[in-house]
């Protein structure tokens, strides 16, 4: 993986109120840094979706998307620790061909890593949304917003809308992906077991284990039953308990 050092260097922060102007510029390439199960339920208008399943795939996507591997001679990579010297060697062609980038994620943390990566690859204009999507949805009225859909969040809300209002998506406990009402009507959806996004990837053995866990939860309210985390009682424990009760009654 290419050098990613957000401590050394990150892109320029752009507040929610300035974000619309930046991403509306046709010369700006807007990139959603999140994973595909997040982008599936919402993203900014016109944003590029890398369709990654984890952030580890993002560096490879950048190289393929902007053909960095095949054009190293044209696009000299910038050393984060010696950016001034590298900048002197940069050609005018590089400046013209590497676009202005505006990126965003849920809360802004992933963008710090992603912007550091792009800067190390020779990009000069790299911006990211300060506070992420959540700050944008909190501050920008829906009528002025360029956000489309809902934002996946990693808590019990599952998704939020403008004003951070509770969204409409639920969570598939089989794969932890968001599911809509339409998804839950699918024959591949089984509560606590599978959904249309994980049904084909799960073996029957995995589904049976999930069904067993779900039965435990429905019966006891917790996975594993009321004795979860406790040592099973032995016959000697029962005998000792009975003797203790007998001695107290005498």
PDB file of C-alpha atoms in Angstrom:
ATOM      1  CA  UNK A   1       0.000   0.000   0.000  1.00  0.00           C
ATOM      2  CA  UNK A   2       1.350   3.486  -0.863  1.00  0.00           C
ATOM      3  CA  UNK A   3       2.432   5.767   1.955  1.00  0.00           C
ATOM      4  CA  UNK A   4      -0.499   7.164   3.917  1.00  0.00           C
ATOM      5  CA  UNK A   5       0.520   9.646   6.589  1.00  0.00           C
ATOM      6  CA  UNK A   6      -2.314  11.944   7.699  1.00  0.00           C
ATOM      7  CA  UNK A   7      -0.085  13.151  10.525  1.00  0.00           C
ATOM      8  CA  UNK A   8       2.363  14.588   7.989  1.00  0.00           C
ATOM      9  CA  UNK A   9      -0.030  15.932   5.386  1.00  0.00           C
ATOM     10  CA  UNK A  10      -3.761  15.990   4.614  1.00  0.00           C
ATOM     11  CA  UNK A  11      -6.005  17.716   2.109  1.00  0.00           C
ATOM     12  CA  UNK A  12      -7.723  21.049   2.626  1.00  0.00           C
ATOM     13  CA  UNK A  13     -10.816  21.058   4.821  1.00  0.00           C
ATOM     14  CA  UNK A  14     -14.001  22.475   3.339  1.00  0.00           C
ATOM     15  CA  UNK A  15     -16.927  23.343   5.602  1.00  0.00           C
ATOM     16  CA  UNK A  16     -20.495  22.210   4.856  1.00  0.00           C
ATOM     17  CA  UNK A  17     -21.539  25.700   3.755  1.00  0.00           C
ATOM     18  CA  UNK A  18     -18.787  25.882   1.108  1.00  0.00           C
ATOM     19  CA  UNK A  19     -19.117  22.256   0.006  1.00  0.00           C
ATOM     20  CA  UNK A  20     -21.945  22.731  -2.516  1.00  0.00           C
ATOM     21  CA  UNK A  21     -19.994  25.313  -4.477  1.00  0.00           C
ATOM     22  CA  UNK A  22     -16.913  23.084  -4.655  1.00  0.00           C
ATOM     23  CA  UNK A  23     -18.645  19.915  -5.839  1.00  0.00           C
ATOM     24  CA  UNK A  24     -20.850  21.811  -8.306  1.00  0.00           C
ATOM     25  CA  UNK A  25     -17.762  22.929 -10.227  1.00  0.00           C
ATOM     26  CA  UNK A  26     -17.491  20.723 -13.354  1.00  0.00           C
ATOM     27  CA  UNK A  27     -13.702  20.649 -12.962  1.00  0.00           C
ATOM     28  CA  UNK A  28     -13.993  18.941  -9.574  1.00  0.00           C
ATOM     29  CA  UNK A  29     -14.017  15.146  -9.291  1.00  0.00           C
ATOM     30  CA  UNK A  30     -16.092  14.171  -6.252  1.00  0.00           C
ATOM     31  CA  UNK A  31     -15.138  10.849  -4.646  1.00  0.00           C
ATOM     32  CA  UNK A  32     -17.064   8.900  -2.029  1.00  0.00           C
ATOM     33  CA  UNK A  33     -14.432   7.223   0.161  1.00  0.00           C
ATOM     34  CA  UNK A  34     -16.875   4.881   1.913  1.00  0.00           C
ATOM     35  CA  UNK A  35     -17.619   1.222   1.205  1.00  0.00           C
ATOM     36  CA  UNK A  36     -20.199  -0.075  -1.249  1.00  0.00           C
ATOM     37  CA  UNK A  37     -22.797  -1.031   1.378  1.00  0.00           C
ATOM     38  CA  UNK A  38     -22.706   2.594   2.558  1.00  0.00           C
ATOM     39  CA  UNK A  39     -22.802   4.266  -0.852  1.00  0.00           C
ATOM     40  CA  UNK A  40     -25.656   1.988  -1.904  1.00  0.00           C
ATOM     41  CA  UNK A  41     -28.165   3.867   0.244  1.00  0.00           C
ATOM     42  CA  UNK A  42     -27.001   7.428  -0.370  1.00  0.00           C
ATOM     43  CA  UNK A  43     -24.297   9.734  -1.722  1.00  0.00           C
ATOM     44  CA  UNK A  44     -23.717  13.266  -3.007  1.00  0.00           C
ATOM     45  CA  UNK A  45     -25.069  14.150  -6.414  1.00  0.00           C
ATOM     46  CA  UNK A  46     -22.557  13.308  -9.139  1.00  0.00           C
ATOM     47  CA  UNK A  47     -20.096  11.580  -6.797  1.00  0.00           C
ATOM     48  CA  UNK A  48     -17.862   8.782  -8.061  1.00  0.00           C
ATOM     49  CA  UNK A  49     -18.367   5.504  -6.211  1.00  0.00           C
ATOM     50  CA  UNK A  50     -15.176   3.366  -6.054  1.00  0.00           C
ATOM     51  CA  UNK A  51     -17.341   0.322  -5.151  1.00  0.00           C
ATOM     52  CA  UNK A  52     -14.833  -0.865  -2.558  1.00  0.00           C
ATOM     53  CA  UNK A  53     -15.651  -3.366   0.178  1.00  0.00           C
ATOM     54  CA  UNK A  54     -12.980  -1.962   2.515  1.00  0.00           C
ATOM     55  CA  UNK A  55     -10.608   1.007   2.635  1.00  0.00           C
ATOM     56  CA  UNK A  56      -7.693  -1.333   1.818  1.00  0.00           C
ATOM     57  CA  UNK A  57      -8.962  -1.436  -1.771  1.00  0.00           C
ATOM     58  CA  UNK A  58      -8.970   2.343  -2.179  1.00  0.00           C
ATOM     59  CA  UNK A  59      -5.267   2.831  -3.104  1.00  0.00           C
ATOM     60  CA  UNK A  60      -5.543   0.293  -5.938  1.00  0.00           C
ATOM     61  CA  UNK A  61      -8.714   1.955  -7.173  1.00  0.00           C
ATOM     62  CA  UNK A  62      -6.959   5.348  -7.275  1.00  0.00           C
ATOM     63  CA  UNK A  63      -4.085   3.934  -9.319  1.00  0.00           C
ATOM     64  CA  UNK A  64      -6.432   2.273 -11.794  1.00  0.00           C
ATOM     65  CA  UNK A  65      -8.852   5.168 -12.043  1.00  0.00           C
ATOM     66  CA  UNK A  66      -6.184   7.781 -12.746  1.00  0.00           C
ATOM     67  CA  UNK A  67      -3.732   5.425 -14.481  1.00  0.00           C
ATOM     68  CA  UNK A  68      -0.970   6.298 -12.045  1.00  0.00           C
ATOM     69  CA  UNK A  69       0.878   3.022 -12.477  1.00  0.00           C
ATOM     70  CA  UNK A  70       1.243   3.416 -16.245  1.00  0.00           C
ATOM     71  CA  UNK A  71       2.180   7.085 -16.197  1.00  0.00           C
ATOM     72  CA  UNK A  72       4.811   7.340 -13.484  1.00  0.00           C
ATOM     73  CA  UNK A  73       7.091   9.143 -15.947  1.00  0.00           C
ATOM     74  CA  UNK A  74       4.465  11.834 -16.459  1.00  0.00           C
ATOM     75  CA  UNK A  75       3.184  11.930 -12.885  1.00  0.00           C
ATOM     76  CA  UNK A  76       6.147  11.973 -10.487  1.00  0.00           C
ATOM     77  CA  UNK A  77       4.968  10.928  -7.034  1.00  0.00           C
ATOM     78  CA  UNK A  78       5.342  13.441  -4.254  1.00  0.00           C
ATOM     79  CA  UNK A  79       7.450  12.568  -1.237  1.00  0.00           C
ATOM     80  CA  UNK A  80       5.386  13.688   1.755  1.00  0.00           C
ATOM     81  CA  UNK A  81       8.511  14.649   3.674  1.00  0.00           C
ATOM     82  CA  UNK A  82      10.100  16.565   0.769  1.00  0.00           C
ATOM     83  CA  UNK A  83       7.111  17.998  -1.035  1.00  0.00           C
ATOM     84  CA  UNK A  84       8.830  21.265  -1.971  1.00  0.00           C
ATOM     85  CA  UNK A  85      11.692  19.549  -3.793  1.00  0.00           C
ATOM     86  CA  UNK A  86       9.344  17.165  -5.574  1.00  0.00           C
ATOM     87  CA  UNK A  87       7.153  20.050  -6.604  1.00  0.00           C
ATOM     88  CA  UNK A  88      10.031  21.674  -8.473  1.00  0.00           C
ATOM     89  CA  UNK A  89      10.386  18.581 -10.641  1.00  0.00           C
ATOM     90  CA  UNK A  90       6.706  18.401 -11.484  1.00  0.00           C
ATOM     91  CA  UNK A  91       5.886  19.061 -15.123  1.00  0.00           C
ATOM     92  CA  UNK A  92       3.179  21.369 -16.425  1.00  0.00           C
ATOM     93  CA  UNK A  93       1.541  18.307 -18.005  1.00  0.00           C
ATOM     94  CA  UNK A  94       1.086  16.754 -14.569  1.00  0.00           C
ATOM     95  CA  UNK A  95      -0.676  19.823 -13.217  1.00  0.00           C
ATOM     96  CA  UNK A  96      -3.085  19.844 -16.122  1.00  0.00           C
ATOM     97  CA  UNK A  97      -3.949  16.140 -16.106  1.00  0.00           C
ATOM     98  CA  UNK A  98      -4.382  15.421 -12.394  1.00  0.00           C
ATOM     99  CA  UNK A  99      -7.816  16.824 -11.508  1.00  0.00           C
ATOM    100  CA  UNK A 100      -9.045  18.705  -8.499  1.00  0.00           C
ATOM    101  CA  UNK A 101     -10.418  16.197  -5.986  1.00  0.00           C
ATOM    102  CA  UNK A 102     -13.176  16.650  -3.416  1.00  0.00           C
ATOM    103  CA  UNK A 103     -13.774  13.652  -1.180  1.00  0.00           C
ATOM    104  CA  UNK A 104     -16.053  12.812   1.701  1.00  0.00           C
ATOM    105  CA  UNK A 105     -16.921  10.059   4.167  1.00  0.00           C
ATOM    106  CA  UNK A 106     -19.238   9.605   7.149  1.00  0.00           C
ATOM    107  CA  UNK A 107     -17.394  11.651   9.760  1.00  0.00           C
ATOM    108  CA  UNK A 108     -14.209  12.790   8.021  1.00  0.00           C
ATOM    109  CA  UNK A 109     -11.649  10.356   9.436  1.00  0.00           C
ATOM    110  CA  UNK A 110     -11.268   8.134   6.380  1.00  0.00           C
ATOM    111  CA  UNK A 111     -10.845  11.231   4.204  1.00  0.00           C
ATOM    112  CA  UNK A 112      -7.768  12.275   6.143  1.00  0.00           C
ATOM    113  CA  UNK A 113      -6.106   8.998   5.159  1.00  0.00           C
ATOM    114  CA  UNK A 114      -7.438   9.152   1.605  1.00  0.00           C
ATOM    115  CA  UNK A 115      -6.347  12.757   1.045  1.00  0.00           C
ATOM    116  CA  UNK A 116      -2.870  11.942   2.368  1.00  0.00           C
ATOM    117  CA  UNK A 117      -2.701   9.097  -0.139  1.00  0.00           C
ATOM    118  CA  UNK A 118      -3.661  11.296  -3.097  1.00  0.00           C
ATOM    119  CA  UNK A 119      -1.184  13.993  -2.128  1.00  0.00           C
ATOM    120  CA  UNK A 120       1.566  11.370  -1.991  1.00  0.00           C
ATOM    121  CA  UNK A 121       0.590  10.318  -5.522  1.00  0.00           C
ATOM    122  CA  UNK A 122       1.090  13.784  -6.989  1.00  0.00           C
ATOM    123  CA  UNK A 123      -2.366  15.354  -6.714  1.00  0.00           C
ATOM    124  CA  UNK A 124      -2.138  19.035  -5.833  1.00  0.00           C
ATOM    125  CA  UNK A 125      -5.731  20.072  -5.218  1.00  0.00           C
ATOM    126  CA  UNK A 126      -7.262  17.698  -2.700  1.00  0.00           C
ATOM    127  CA  UNK A 127     -10.198  18.800  -0.558  1.00  0.00           C
ATOM    128  CA  UNK A 128     -12.377  16.940   1.913  1.00  0.00           C
ATOM    129  CA  UNK A 129     -15.618  17.679   3.726  1.00  0.00           C
ATOM    130  CA  UNK A 130     -14.933  18.804   7.272  1.00  0.00           C
ATOM    131  CA  UNK A 131     -17.029  16.833   9.739  1.00  0.00           C
ATOM    132  CA  UNK A 132     -18.124  14.477   6.993  1.00  0.00           C
ATOM    133  CA  UNK A 133     -21.628  13.730   5.788  1.00  0.00           C
ATOM    134  CA  UNK A 134     -23.060  13.868   9.298  1.00  0.00           C
ATOM    135  CA  UNK A 135     -21.990  17.475   9.822  1.00  0.00           C
ATOM    136  CA  UNK A 136     -23.343  18.393   6.392  1.00  0.00           C
ATOM    137  CA  UNK A 137     -26.739  16.804   7.079  1.00  0.00           C
ATOM    138  CA  UNK A 138     -26.849  18.526  10.446  1.00  0.00           C
ATOM    139  CA  UNK A 139     -26.128  22.024   9.119  1.00  0.00           C
ATOM    140  CA  UNK A 140     -27.472  22.190   5.560  1.00  0.00           C
ATOM    141  CA  UNK A 141     -31.264  22.441   5.062  1.00  0.00           C
ATOM    142  CA  UNK A 142     -32.737  19.747   2.851  1.00  0.00           C
ATOM    143  CA  UNK A 143     -33.890  22.266   0.234  1.00  0.00           C
ATOM    144  CA  UNK A 144     -30.298  23.457  -0.251  1.00  0.00           C
ATOM    145  CA  UNK A 145     -28.721  20.028  -0.002  1.00  0.00           C
ATOM    146  CA  UNK A 146     -26.960  18.087  -2.742  1.00  0.00           C
ATOM    147  CA  UNK A 147     -27.137  14.885  -0.713  1.00  0.00           C
ATOM    148  CA  UNK A 148     -29.315  12.115  -2.147  1.00  0.00           C
ATOM    149  CA  UNK A 149     -30.645   9.241  -0.046  1.00  0.00           C
ATOM    150  CA  UNK A 150     -29.699   8.333   3.516  1.00  0.00           C
ATOM    151  CA  UNK A 151     -26.388   8.048   5.356  1.00  0.00           C
ATOM    152  CA  UNK A 152     -25.362   4.739   6.905  1.00  0.00           C
ATOM    153  CA  UNK A 153     -24.171   5.052  10.508  1.00  0.00           C
ATOM    154  CA  UNK A 154     -22.451   2.525  12.737  1.00  0.00           C
ATOM    155  CA  UNK A 155     -24.967   2.502  15.572  1.00  0.00           C
ATOM    156  CA  UNK A 156     -28.522   1.380  16.317  1.00  0.00           C
ATOM    157  CA  UNK A 157     -30.000   4.054  14.060  1.00  0.00           C
ATOM    158  CA  UNK A 158     -28.537   2.270  10.988  1.00  0.00           C
ATOM    159  CA  UNK A 159     -29.181   5.325   8.791  1.00  0.00           C
ATOM    160  CA  UNK A 160     -29.969   9.022   9.145  1.00  0.00           C
ATOM    161  CA  UNK A 161     -31.532  11.696   6.966  1.00  0.00           C
ATOM    162  CA  UNK A 162     -31.281  15.486   6.906  1.00  0.00           C
ATOM    163  CA  UNK A 163     -31.208  16.980  10.360  1.00  0.00           C
ATOM    164  CA  UNK A 164     -29.817  13.610  11.525  1.00  0.00           C
ATOM    165  CA  UNK A 165     -33.358  12.272  11.750  1.00  0.00           C
ATOM    166  CA  UNK A 166     -33.776   8.508  12.048  1.00  0.00           C
ATOM    167  CA  UNK A 167     -33.640   6.853   8.630  1.00  0.00           C
ATOM    168  CA  UNK A 168     -35.746   4.058   7.156  1.00  0.00           C
ATOM    169  CA  UNK A 169     -33.161   1.299   6.818  1.00  0.00           C
ATOM    170  CA  UNK A 170     -32.796  -1.702   9.102  1.00  0.00           C
ATOM    171  CA  UNK A 171     -29.767  -3.919   9.665  1.00  0.00           C
ATOM    172  CA  UNK A 172     -29.290  -7.454   8.409  1.00  0.00           C
ATOM    173  CA  UNK A 173     -27.779  -9.278  11.381  1.00  0.00           C
ATOM    174  CA  UNK A 174     -26.379 -11.879   9.032  1.00  0.00           C
ATOM    175  CA  UNK A 175     -23.981  -9.502   7.250  1.00  0.00           C
ATOM    176  CA  UNK A 176     -24.401  -6.120   9.018  1.00  0.00           C
ATOM    177  CA  UNK A 177     -25.552  -4.402   5.831  1.00  0.00           C
ATOM    178  CA  UNK A 178     -28.468  -1.949   5.619  1.00  0.00           C
ATOM    179  CA  UNK A 179     -31.707  -3.317   4.191  1.00  0.00           C
ATOM    180  CA  UNK A 180     -34.797  -1.482   2.989  1.00  0.00           C
ATOM    181  CA  UNK A 181     -38.451  -2.457   3.328  1.00  0.00           C
ATOM    182  CA  UNK A 182     -38.272  -3.784  -0.242  1.00  0.00           C
ATOM    183  CA  UNK A 183     -35.220  -5.901   0.642  1.00  0.00           C
ATOM    184  CA  UNK A 184     -37.118  -7.432   3.545  1.00  0.00           C
ATOM    185  CA  UNK A 185     -39.880  -8.540   1.170  1.00  0.00           C
ATOM    186  CA  UNK A 186     -37.372 -10.675  -0.733  1.00  0.00           C
ATOM    187  CA  UNK A 187     -37.548 -14.477  -0.289  1.00  0.00           C
ATOM    188  CA  UNK A 188     -33.810 -14.301   0.447  1.00  0.00           C
ATOM    189  CA  UNK A 189     -34.439 -12.231   3.561  1.00  0.00           C
ATOM    190  CA  UNK A 190     -34.729 -14.101   6.843  1.00  0.00           C
ATOM    191  CA  UNK A 191     -34.592 -12.092  10.033  1.00  0.00           C
ATOM    192  CA  UNK A 192     -31.333 -12.642  11.865  1.00  0.00           C
ATOM    193  CA  UNK A 193     -30.065 -14.999   9.158  1.00  0.00           C
ATOM    194  CA  UNK A 194     -29.667 -13.492   5.682  1.00  0.00           C
ATOM    195  CA  UNK A 195     -30.703 -10.816   3.201  1.00  0.00           C
ATOM    196  CA  UNK A 196     -30.467 -10.347  -0.592  1.00  0.00           C
ATOM    197  CA  UNK A 197     -26.890  -9.074  -0.173  1.00  0.00           C
ATOM    198  CA  UNK A 198     -25.498 -12.068   1.717  1.00  0.00           C
ATOM    199  CA  UNK A 199     -27.865 -14.966   0.954  1.00  0.00           C
ATOM    200  CA  UNK A 200     -25.762 -16.391  -1.895  1.00  0.00           C
ATOM    201  CA  UNK A 201     -22.493 -16.054   0.040  1.00  0.00           C
ATOM    202  CA  UNK A 202     -23.682 -18.003   3.080  1.00  0.00           C
ATOM    203  CA  UNK A 203     -23.581 -21.797   3.234  1.00  0.00           C
ATOM    204  CA  UNK A 204     -26.517 -23.766   4.621  1.00  0.00           C
ATOM    205  CA  UNK A 205     -24.400 -24.599   7.654  1.00  0.00           C
ATOM    206  CA  UNK A 206     -23.843 -20.896   8.343  1.00  0.00           C
ATOM    207  CA  UNK A 207     -27.553 -20.194   7.961  1.00  0.00           C
ATOM    208  CA  UNK A 208     -28.443 -22.992  10.382  1.00  0.00           C
ATOM    209  CA  UNK A 209     -26.051 -21.598  12.976  1.00  0.00           C
ATOM    210  CA  UNK A 210     -27.597 -18.172  12.511  1.00  0.00           C
ATOM    211  CA  UNK A 211     -31.093 -19.635  12.968  1.00  0.00           C
ATOM    212  CA  UNK A 212     -29.969 -21.335  16.183  1.00  0.00           C
ATOM    213  CA  UNK A 213     -28.559 -18.053  17.504  1.00  0.00           C
ATOM    214  CA  UNK A 214     -31.748 -16.260  16.587  1.00  0.00           C
ATOM    215  CA  UNK A 215     -33.850 -18.831  18.482  1.00  0.00           C
ATOM    216  CA  UNK A 216     -31.673 -18.303  21.555  1.00  0.00           C
ATOM    217  CA  UNK A 217     -32.138 -14.571  21.306  1.00  0.00           C
ATOM    218  CA  UNK A 218     -35.905 -14.844  20.887  1.00  0.00           C
ATOM    219  CA  UNK A 219     -36.181 -17.165  23.891  1.00  0.00           C
ATOM    220  CA  UNK A 220     -33.718 -15.583  26.305  1.00  0.00           C
ATOM    221  CA  UNK A 221     -33.146 -12.063  24.992  1.00  0.00           C
ATOM    222  CA  UNK A 222     -29.414 -12.759  24.661  1.00  0.00           C
ATOM    223  CA  UNK A 223     -27.341 -15.024  22.463  1.00  0.00           C
ATOM    224  CA  UNK A 224     -26.263 -18.083  24.452  1.00  0.00           C
ATOM    225  CA  UNK A 225     -29.145 -18.156  26.926  1.00  0.00           C
ATOM    226  CA  UNK A 226     -29.293 -17.061  30.590  1.00  0.00           C
ATOM    227  CA  UNK A 227     -26.103 -18.970  31.509  1.00  0.00           C
ATOM    228  CA  UNK A 228     -23.939 -17.249  28.894  1.00  0.00           C
ATOM    229  CA  UNK A 229     -20.459 -16.675  30.300  1.00  0.00           C
ATOM    230  CA  UNK A 230     -21.070 -18.832  33.369  1.00  0.00           C
ATOM    231  CA  UNK A 231     -19.510 -22.175  34.203  1.00  0.00           C
ATOM    232  CA  UNK A 232     -22.090 -24.953  33.765  1.00  0.00           C
ATOM    233  CA  UNK A 233     -23.275 -26.355  37.078  1.00  0.00           C
ATOM    234  CA  UNK A 234     -21.758 -29.709  38.062  1.00  0.00           C
ATOM    235  CA  UNK A 235     -23.420 -32.448  40.111  1.00  0.00           C
ATOM    236  CA  UNK A 236     -21.004 -31.698  42.966  1.00  0.00           C
ATOM    237  CA  UNK A 237     -22.202 -28.078  42.974  1.00  0.00           C
ATOM    238  CA  UNK A 238     -25.835 -29.193  43.240  1.00  0.00           C
ATOM    239  CA  UNK A 239     -25.024 -31.670  46.041  1.00  0.00           C
ATOM    240  CA  UNK A 240     -23.076 -29.051  47.992  1.00  0.00           C
ATOM    241  CA  UNK A 241     -25.914 -26.553  47.600  1.00  0.00           C
ATOM    242  CA  UNK A 242     -28.481 -29.076  48.871  1.00  0.00           C
ATOM    243  CA  UNK A 243     -26.356 -29.919  51.918  1.00  0.00           C
ATOM    244  CA  UNK A 244     -25.951 -26.227  52.716  1.00  0.00           C
ATOM    245  CA  UNK A 245     -29.695 -25.650  52.553  1.00  0.00           C
ATOM    246  CA  UNK A 246     -30.308 -28.728  54.745  1.00  0.00           C
ATOM    247  CA  UNK A 247     -27.885 -27.532  57.439  1.00  0.00           C
ATOM    248  CA  UNK A 248     -29.575 -24.130  57.533  1.00  0.00           C
ATOM    249  CA  UNK A 249     -32.973 -25.699  58.034  1.00  0.00           C
ATOM    250  CA  UNK A 250     -31.838 -27.774  61.053  1.00  0.00           C
TER     251      UNK A 250
END
